[in-house]
Structure formats: structure tokens, C-alpha cells
PDB file of C-alpha atoms in Angstrom:
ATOM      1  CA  UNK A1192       0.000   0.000   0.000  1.00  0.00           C
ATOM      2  CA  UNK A1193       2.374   2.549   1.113  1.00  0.00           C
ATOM      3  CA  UNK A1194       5.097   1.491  -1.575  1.00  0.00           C
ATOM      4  CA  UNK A1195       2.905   2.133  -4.584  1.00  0.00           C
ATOM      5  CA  UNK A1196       0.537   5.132  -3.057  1.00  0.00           C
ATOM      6  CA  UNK A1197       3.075   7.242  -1.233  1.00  0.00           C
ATOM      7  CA  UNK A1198       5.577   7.997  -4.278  1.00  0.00           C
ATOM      8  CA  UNK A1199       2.287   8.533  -6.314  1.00  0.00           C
ATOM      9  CA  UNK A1200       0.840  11.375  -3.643  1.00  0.00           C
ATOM     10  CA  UNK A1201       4.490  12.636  -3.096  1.00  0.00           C
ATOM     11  CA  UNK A1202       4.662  13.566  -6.396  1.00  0.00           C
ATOM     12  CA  UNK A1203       1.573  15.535  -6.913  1.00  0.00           C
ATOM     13  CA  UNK A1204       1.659  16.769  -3.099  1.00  0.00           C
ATOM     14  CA  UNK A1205       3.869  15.605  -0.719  1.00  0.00           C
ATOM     15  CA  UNK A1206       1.895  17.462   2.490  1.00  0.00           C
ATOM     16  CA  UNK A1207      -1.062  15.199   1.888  1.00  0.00           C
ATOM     17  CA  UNK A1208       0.960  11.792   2.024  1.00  0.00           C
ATOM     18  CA  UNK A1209       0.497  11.076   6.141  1.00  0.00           C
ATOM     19  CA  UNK A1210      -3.424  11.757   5.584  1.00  0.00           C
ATOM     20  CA  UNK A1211      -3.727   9.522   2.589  1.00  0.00           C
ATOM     21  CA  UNK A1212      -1.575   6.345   4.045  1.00  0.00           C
ATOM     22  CA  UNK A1213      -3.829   6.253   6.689  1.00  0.00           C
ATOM     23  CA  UNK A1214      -6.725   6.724   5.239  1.00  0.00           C
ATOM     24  CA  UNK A1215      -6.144   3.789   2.730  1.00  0.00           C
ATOM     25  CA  UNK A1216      -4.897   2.006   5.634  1.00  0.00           C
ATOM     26  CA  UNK A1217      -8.035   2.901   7.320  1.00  0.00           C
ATOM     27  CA  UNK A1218     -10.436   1.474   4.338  1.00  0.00           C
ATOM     28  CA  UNK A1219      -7.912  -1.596   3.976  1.00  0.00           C
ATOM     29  CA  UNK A1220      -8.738  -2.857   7.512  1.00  0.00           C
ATOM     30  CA  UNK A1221     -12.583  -2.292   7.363  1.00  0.00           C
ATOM     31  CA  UNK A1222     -12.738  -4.291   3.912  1.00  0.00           C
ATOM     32  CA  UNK A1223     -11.119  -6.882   6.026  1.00  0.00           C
ATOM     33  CA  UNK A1224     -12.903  -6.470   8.868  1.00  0.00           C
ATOM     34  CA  UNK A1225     -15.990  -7.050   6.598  1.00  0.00           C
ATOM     35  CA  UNK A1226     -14.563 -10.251   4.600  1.00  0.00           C
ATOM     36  CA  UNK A1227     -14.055 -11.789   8.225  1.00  0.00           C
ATOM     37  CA  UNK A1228     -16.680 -10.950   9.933  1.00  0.00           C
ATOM     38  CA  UNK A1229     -18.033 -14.157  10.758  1.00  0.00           C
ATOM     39  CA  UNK A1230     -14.133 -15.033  12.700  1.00  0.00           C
ATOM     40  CA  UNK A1231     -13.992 -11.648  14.483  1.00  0.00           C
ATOM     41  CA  UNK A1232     -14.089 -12.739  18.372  1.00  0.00           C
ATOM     42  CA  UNK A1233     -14.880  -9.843  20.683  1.00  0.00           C
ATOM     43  CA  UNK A1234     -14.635 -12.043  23.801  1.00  0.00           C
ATOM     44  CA  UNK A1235     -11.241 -10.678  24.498  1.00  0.00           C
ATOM     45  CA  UNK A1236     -12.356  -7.161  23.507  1.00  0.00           C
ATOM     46  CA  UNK A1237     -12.906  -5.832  27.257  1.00  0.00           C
ATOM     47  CA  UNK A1238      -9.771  -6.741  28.906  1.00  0.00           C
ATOM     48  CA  UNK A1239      -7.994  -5.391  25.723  1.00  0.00           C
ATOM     49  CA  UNK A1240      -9.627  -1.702  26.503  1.00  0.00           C
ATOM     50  CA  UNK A1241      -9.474  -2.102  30.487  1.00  0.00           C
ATOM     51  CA  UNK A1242      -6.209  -0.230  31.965  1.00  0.00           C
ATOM     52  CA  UNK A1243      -4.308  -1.416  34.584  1.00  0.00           C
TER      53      UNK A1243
END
């Protein structure tokens, strides 16, 4: 992702290369998300966000 879109947006506009590496990033891991659904397991989700 970054190899191929970062040179790309670097050459038209190198300020707006953080923002658009994470916003592909961002899309990339909700179509995944998505696709897997059905093996997301949230049972460990609560003592993941608890701080101790």
C-alpha cells in the first residue's frame, strides 16, 4: 500500500501523504474487517480496553 501510493501522492503533493496512508490504511482494515466478519471474536475485547 504505502510502496505504490506514497511515491504517487508525493509527487503531486507531498503534504497530503500522512493523511492519505492512513486513510487507505483505514479502508484496507474495514474491507477486512468485513470479509471476516463471521471469525472476528470480541470475547477478548474488554480486557484489551481495560487499563491497569
Amino acid at each position: 500500500m504505502a510502496i505504490v501510493a506514497a511515491p504517487v501522492v508525493y509527487f503531486f503533493e507531498p503534504r497530503f501523504v500522512p493523511g492519505t496512508i492512513t486513510l487507505v490504511g483505514l479502508v484496507l482494515a474495514l474491507i477486512n474487517m468485513w470479509q471476516y466478519r463471521s471469525q472476528i471474536s470480541f470475547r477478548g475485547l474488554g480486557a484489551a480496553c481495560r487499563s491497569q
